[in-house]
CSV table of C-alpha atoms in Angstrom, one decimal:
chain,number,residue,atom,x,y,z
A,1,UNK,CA,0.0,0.0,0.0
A,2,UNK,CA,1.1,3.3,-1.0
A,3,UNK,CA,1.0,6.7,1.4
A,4,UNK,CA,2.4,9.2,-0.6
A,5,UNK,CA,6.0,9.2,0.5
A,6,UNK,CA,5.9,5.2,2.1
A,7,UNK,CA,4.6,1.8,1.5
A,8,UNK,CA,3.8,-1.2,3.5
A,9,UNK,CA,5.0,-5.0,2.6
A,10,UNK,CA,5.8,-7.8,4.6
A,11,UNK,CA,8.1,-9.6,5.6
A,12,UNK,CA,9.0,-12.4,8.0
A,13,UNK,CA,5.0,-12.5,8.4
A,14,UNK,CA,5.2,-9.0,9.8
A,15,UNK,CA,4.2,-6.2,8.0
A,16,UNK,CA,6.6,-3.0,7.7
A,17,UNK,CA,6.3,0.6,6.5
A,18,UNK,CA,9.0,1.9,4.1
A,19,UNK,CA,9.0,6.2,3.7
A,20,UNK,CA,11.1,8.5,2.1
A,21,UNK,CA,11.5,12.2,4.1
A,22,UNK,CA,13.7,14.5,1.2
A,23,UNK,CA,15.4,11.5,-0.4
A,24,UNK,CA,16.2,9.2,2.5
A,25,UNK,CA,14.6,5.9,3.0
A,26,UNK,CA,13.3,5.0,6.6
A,27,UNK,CA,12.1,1.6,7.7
A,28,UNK,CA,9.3,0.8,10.7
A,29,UNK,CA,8.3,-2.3,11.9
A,30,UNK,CA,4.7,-2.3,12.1
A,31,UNK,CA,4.5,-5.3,14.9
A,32,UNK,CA,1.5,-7.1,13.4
A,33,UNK,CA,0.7,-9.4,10.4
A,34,UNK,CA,-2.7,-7.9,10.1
A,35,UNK,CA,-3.3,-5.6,7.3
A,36,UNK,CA,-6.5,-3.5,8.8
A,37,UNK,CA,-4.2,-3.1,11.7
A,38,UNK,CA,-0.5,-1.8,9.8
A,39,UNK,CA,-2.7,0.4,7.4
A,40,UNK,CA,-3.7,2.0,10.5
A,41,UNK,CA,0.0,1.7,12.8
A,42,UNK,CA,1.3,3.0,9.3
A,43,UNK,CA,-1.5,6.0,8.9
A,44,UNK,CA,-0.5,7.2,12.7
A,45,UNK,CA,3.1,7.4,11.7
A,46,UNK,CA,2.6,9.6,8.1
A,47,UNK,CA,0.1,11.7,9.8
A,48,UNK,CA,2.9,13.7,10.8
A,49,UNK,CA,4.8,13.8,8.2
A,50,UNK,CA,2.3,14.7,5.2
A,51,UNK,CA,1.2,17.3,7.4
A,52,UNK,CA,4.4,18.9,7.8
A,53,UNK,CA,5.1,17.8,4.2
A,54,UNK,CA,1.7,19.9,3.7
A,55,UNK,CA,3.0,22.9,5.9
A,56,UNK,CA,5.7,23.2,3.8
A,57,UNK,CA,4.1,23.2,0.4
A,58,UNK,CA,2.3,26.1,1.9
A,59,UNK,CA,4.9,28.0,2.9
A,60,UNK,CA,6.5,28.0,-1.0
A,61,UNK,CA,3.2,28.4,-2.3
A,62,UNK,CA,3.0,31.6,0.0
A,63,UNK,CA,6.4,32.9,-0.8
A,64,UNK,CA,5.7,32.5,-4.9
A,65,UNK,CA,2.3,34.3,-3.8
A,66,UNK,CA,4.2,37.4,-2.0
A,67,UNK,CA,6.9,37.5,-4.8
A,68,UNK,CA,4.3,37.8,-7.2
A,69,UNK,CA,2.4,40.8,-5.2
A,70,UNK,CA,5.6,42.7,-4.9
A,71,UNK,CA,6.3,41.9,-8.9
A,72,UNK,CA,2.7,43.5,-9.7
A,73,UNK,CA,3.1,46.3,-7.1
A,74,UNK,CA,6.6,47.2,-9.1
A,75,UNK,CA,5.0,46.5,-12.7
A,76,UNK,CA,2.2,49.1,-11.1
A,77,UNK,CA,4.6,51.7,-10.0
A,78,UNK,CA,6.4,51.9,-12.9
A,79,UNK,CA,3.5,52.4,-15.5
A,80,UNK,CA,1.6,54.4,-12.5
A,81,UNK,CA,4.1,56.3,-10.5
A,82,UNK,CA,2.4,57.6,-6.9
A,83,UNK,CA,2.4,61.4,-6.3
A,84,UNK,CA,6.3,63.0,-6.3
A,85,UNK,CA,6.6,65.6,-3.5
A,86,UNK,CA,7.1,68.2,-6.7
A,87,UNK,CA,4.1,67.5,-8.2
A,88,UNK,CA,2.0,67.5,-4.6
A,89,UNK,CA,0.9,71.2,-4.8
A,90,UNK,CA,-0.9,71.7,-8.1
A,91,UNK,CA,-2.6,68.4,-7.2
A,92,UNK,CA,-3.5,69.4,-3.8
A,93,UNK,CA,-5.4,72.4,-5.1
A,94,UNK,CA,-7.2,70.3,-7.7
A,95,UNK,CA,-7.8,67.3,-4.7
A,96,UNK,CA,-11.7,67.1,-3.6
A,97,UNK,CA,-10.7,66.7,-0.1
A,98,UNK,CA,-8.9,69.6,0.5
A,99,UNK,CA,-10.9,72.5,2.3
A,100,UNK,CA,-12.7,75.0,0.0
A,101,UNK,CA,-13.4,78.0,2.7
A,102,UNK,CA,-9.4,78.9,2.2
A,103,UNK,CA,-8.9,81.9,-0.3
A,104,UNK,CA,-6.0,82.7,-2.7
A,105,UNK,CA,-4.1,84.8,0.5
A,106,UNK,CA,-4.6,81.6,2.7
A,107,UNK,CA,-3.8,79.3,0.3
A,108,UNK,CA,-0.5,81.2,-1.0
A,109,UNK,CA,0.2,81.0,2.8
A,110,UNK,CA,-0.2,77.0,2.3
A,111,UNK,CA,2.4,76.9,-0.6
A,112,UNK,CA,4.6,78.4,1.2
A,113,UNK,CA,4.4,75.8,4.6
A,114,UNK,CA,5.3,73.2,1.7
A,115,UNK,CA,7.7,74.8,0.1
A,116,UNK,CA,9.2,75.0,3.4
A,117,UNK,CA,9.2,71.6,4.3
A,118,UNK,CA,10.1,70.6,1.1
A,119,UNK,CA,13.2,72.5,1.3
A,120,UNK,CA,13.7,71.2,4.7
A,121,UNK,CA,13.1,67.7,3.4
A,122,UNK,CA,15.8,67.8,0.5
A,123,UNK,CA,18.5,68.6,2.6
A,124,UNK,CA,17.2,65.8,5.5
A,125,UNK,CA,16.5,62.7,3.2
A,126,UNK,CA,17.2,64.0,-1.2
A,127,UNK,CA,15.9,60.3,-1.6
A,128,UNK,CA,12.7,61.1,-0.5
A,129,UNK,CA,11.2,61.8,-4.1
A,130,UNK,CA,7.4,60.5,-3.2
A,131,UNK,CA,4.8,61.4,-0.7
A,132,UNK,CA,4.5,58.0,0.5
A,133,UNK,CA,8.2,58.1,1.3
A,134,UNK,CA,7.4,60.9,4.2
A,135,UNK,CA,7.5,59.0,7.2
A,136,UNK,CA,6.0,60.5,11.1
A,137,UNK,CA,9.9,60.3,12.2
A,138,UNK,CA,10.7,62.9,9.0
A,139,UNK,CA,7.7,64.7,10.4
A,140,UNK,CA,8.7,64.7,13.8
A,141,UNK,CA,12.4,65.9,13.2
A,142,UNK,CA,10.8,68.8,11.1
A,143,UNK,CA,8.6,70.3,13.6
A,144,UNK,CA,11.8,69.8,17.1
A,145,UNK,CA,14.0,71.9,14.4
A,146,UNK,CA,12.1,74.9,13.9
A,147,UNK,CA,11.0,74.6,17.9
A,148,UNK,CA,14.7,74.9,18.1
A,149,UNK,CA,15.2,77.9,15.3
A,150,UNK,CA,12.7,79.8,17.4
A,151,UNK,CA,9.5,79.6,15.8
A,152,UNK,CA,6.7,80.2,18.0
A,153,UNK,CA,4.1,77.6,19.1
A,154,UNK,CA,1.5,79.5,16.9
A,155,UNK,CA,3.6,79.4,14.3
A,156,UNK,CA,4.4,75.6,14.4
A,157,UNK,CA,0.6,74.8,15.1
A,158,UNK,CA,-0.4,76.3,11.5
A,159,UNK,CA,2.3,74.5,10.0
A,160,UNK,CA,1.3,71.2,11.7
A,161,UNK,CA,-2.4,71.8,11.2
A,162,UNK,CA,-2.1,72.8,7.7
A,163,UNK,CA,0.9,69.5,6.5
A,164,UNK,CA,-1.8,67.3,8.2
A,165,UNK,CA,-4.4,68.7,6.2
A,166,UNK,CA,-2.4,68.2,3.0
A,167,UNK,CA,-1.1,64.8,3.4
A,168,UNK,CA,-4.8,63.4,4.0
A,169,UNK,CA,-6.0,64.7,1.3
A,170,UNK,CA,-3.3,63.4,-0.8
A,171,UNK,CA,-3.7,59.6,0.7
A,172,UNK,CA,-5.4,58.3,-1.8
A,173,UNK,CA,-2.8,59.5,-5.4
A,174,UNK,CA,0.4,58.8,-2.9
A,175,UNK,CA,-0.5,55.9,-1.6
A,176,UNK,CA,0.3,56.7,1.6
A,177,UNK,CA,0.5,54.3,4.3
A,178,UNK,CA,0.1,56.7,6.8
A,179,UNK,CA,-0.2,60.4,7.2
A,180,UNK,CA,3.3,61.6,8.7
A,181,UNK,CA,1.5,64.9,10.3
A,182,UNK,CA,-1.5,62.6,12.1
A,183,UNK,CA,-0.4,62.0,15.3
A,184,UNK,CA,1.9,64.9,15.9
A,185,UNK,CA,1.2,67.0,18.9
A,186,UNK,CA,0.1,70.6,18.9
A,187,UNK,CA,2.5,73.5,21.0
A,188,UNK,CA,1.4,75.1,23.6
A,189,UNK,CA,1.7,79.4,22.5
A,190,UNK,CA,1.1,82.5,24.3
A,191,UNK,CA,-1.8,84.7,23.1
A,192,UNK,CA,-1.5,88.0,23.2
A,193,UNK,CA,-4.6,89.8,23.5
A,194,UNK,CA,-5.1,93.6,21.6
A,195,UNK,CA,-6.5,96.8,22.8
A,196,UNK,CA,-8.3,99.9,20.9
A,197,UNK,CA,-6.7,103.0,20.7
A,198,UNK,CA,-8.5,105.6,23.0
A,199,UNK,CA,-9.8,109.0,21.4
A,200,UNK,CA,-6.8,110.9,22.6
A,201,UNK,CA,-4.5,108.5,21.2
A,202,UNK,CA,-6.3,108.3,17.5
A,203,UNK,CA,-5.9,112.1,17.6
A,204,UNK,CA,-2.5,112.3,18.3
A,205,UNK,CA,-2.0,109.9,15.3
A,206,UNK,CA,-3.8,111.9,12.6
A,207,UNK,CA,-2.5,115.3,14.0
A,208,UNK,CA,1.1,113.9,14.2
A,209,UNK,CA,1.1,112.0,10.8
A,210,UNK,CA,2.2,113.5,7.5
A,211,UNK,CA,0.9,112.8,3.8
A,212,UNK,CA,-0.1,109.6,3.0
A,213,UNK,CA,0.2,107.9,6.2
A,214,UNK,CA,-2.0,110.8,7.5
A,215,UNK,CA,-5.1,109.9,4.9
A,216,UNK,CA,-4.3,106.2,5.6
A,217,UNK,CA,-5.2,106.6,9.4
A,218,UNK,CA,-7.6,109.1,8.5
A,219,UNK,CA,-9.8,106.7,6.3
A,220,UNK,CA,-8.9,103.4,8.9
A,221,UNK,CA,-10.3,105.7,11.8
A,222,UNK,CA,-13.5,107.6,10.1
A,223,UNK,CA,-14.7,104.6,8.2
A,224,UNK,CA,-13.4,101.4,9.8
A,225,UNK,CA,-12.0,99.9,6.1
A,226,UNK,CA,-9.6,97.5,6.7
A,227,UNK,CA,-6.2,98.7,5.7
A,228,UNK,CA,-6.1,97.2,2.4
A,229,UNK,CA,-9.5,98.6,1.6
A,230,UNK,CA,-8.3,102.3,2.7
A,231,UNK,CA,-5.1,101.4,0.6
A,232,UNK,CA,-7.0,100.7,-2.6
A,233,UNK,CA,-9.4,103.3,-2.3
A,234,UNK,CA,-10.4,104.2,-5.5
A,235,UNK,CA,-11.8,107.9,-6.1
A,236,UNK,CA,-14.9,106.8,-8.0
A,237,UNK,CA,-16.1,104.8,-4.9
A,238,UNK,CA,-16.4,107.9,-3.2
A,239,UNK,CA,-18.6,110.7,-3.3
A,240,UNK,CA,-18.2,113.8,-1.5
A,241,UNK,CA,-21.4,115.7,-2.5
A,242,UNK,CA,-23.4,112.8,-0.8
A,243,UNK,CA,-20.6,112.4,1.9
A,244,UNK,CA,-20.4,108.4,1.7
A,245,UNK,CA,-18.5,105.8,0.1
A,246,UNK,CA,-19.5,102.9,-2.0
A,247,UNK,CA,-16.6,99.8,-1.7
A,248,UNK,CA,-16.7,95.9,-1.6
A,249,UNK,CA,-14.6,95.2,0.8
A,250,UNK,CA,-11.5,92.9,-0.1
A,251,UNK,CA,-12.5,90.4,2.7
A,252,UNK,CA,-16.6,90.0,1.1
A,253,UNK,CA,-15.0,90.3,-2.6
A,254,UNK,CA,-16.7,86.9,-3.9
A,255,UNK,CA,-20.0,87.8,-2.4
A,256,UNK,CA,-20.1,90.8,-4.6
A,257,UNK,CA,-22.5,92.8,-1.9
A,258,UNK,CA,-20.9,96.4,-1.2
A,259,UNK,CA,-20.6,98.3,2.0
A,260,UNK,CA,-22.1,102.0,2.0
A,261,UNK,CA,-20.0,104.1,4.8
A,262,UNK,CA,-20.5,107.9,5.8
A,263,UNK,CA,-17.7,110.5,5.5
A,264,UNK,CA,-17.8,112.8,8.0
A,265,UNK,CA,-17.2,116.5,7.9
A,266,UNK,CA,-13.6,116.4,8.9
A,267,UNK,CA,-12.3,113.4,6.6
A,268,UNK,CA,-14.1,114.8,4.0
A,269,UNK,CA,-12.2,118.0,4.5
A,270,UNK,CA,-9.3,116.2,4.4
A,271,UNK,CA,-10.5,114.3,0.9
A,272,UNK,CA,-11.4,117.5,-0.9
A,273,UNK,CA,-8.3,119.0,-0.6
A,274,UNK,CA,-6.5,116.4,-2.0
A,275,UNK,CA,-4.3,116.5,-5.2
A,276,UNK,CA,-6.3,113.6,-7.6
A,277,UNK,CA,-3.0,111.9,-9.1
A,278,UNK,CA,-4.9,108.7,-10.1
A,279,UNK,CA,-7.4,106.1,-9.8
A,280,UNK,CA,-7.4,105.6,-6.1
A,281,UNK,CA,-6.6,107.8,-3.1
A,282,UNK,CA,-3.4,106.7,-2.4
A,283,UNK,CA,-1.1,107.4,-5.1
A,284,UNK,CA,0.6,104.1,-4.2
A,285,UNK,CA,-1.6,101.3,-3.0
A,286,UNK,CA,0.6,99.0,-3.7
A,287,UNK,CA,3.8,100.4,-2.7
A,288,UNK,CA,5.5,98.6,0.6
A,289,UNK,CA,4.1,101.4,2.6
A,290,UNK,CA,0.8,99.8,2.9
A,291,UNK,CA,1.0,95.6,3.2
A,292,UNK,CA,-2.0,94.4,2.1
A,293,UNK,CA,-4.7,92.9,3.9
């Protein structure tokens, strides 16, 4: 009787079992000239072995299995290369996951947290070409060395809050494992709280400021525009026969719904006499006098 490596045959009037384990031939007597009973003696001692026999089939067939996954994760790769860390921006912007409320100040503030850690990444790890290769250690070591260049915990919290943000909306084209900025910890910062200039102070301002500054605190104090809205002024957006102004403030642009303010006696004094060198009040709204808002 065969049993897949070993056979039973008799001899002597006793019945033995013959196997073969990788080559070498083994030899049991099976103490009884019955065949029921040394088919069952023999199935008690290749129990054992075809199971392990079986175990180790396995185990090859699972190696072949996990060289072939790794084979079709390469093949996959190369025709369909995850997200680079260059090409993460302009797809971040297009991403459906990212937030939508952020506009274009906001988000140029975003590109420029990457472009800082990108920097910062190139000269820690150059081989770090894809997102996926961003690991929370890379993250880590980023955020303890600008602790230790100074930045402050407000600082470092935007930065944190905004790379976490980026790399989970990115999981999905770069693959990612895991998003390096999940799990790291928010600074503790000092807020510092503001106060509102009293009357006296305002005055002293305006009555100590000179040419354009002076029309700049003027309009800030008289109308409450932000500063890029006084900056930008234009002249048709006010009208000093009616004494008001007409503008859409900066902040509200996308809602298209403009703000009617009055321009008292004094401010509009101070309008009147004006030299009209332009479009807008200031002759230089753009100029780095007036940091827009």
């Amino acid at each position: 009787m065969r049993k897949r490596t070993g056979h039973i045959y008799k001899r002597g009037g006793v019945y033995w079992l013959q196997y073969r384990i990788k080559g070498k031939k083994y030899y049991e007597n099976l103490g009884t000239g019955n065949m029921r009973d040394a088919e069952a003696a023999a199935e008690k001692i290749m129990a054992p072995l075809t199971a392990a026999e079986g175990a180790e089939t396995l185990r090859a067939i699972q190696s072949r299995a996990e060289a072939a996954a790794d084979t079709a994760v390469k093949l996959y790769d190369e025709a369909h290369p995850p997200l680079t860390l260059a090409a993460a921006w302009p797809a971040y912007l297009e991403s459906e996951r990212r937030p939508r409320r952020a506009g274009s100040r906001t988000l140029a503030d975003y590109e420029g947290n990457l472009t800082m850690f990108t920097n910062w990444m190139k000269t820690r790890n150059p081989e770090a070409v894809f997102l996926r290769d961003i690991t929370p250690e890379d993250a880590a070591a980023f955020v303890r060395h600008h602790e230790k260049q100074g930045l402050s915990g407000n600082r470092i919290n935007k930065l944190i809050g905004f790379l976490s943000t980026f790399f989970k909306a990115l999981e999905k084209p770069g693959r990612l494992a895991v998003n390096p900025f999940g799990e790291i910890a928010r600074r503790e910062h000092v807020t510092y709280t503001k106060r509102a200039f009293t009357i006296e102070e305002l005055k002293r301002i305006i009555e100590t400021a000179k040419g354009e500054m002076k029309t700049l605190f003027m309009l800030g104090t008289f109308t409450g525009l932000r500063l890029g809205d006084a900056a930008t002024l234009r002249w048709d957006e006010t009208d000093l026969a009616r004494e008001i102004i007409t503008r859409i403030p900066r902040k509200t642009a996308r809602k298209r719904v403009p703000v009617i303010l009055g321009i008292p006696a004094y401010l509009g004094e101070h309008l009147a006499a004006l030299q009209r060198r332009g479009r807008t009040v200031q002759p230089n709204p753009r100029g780095t006098s007036f940091p827009q808002t």
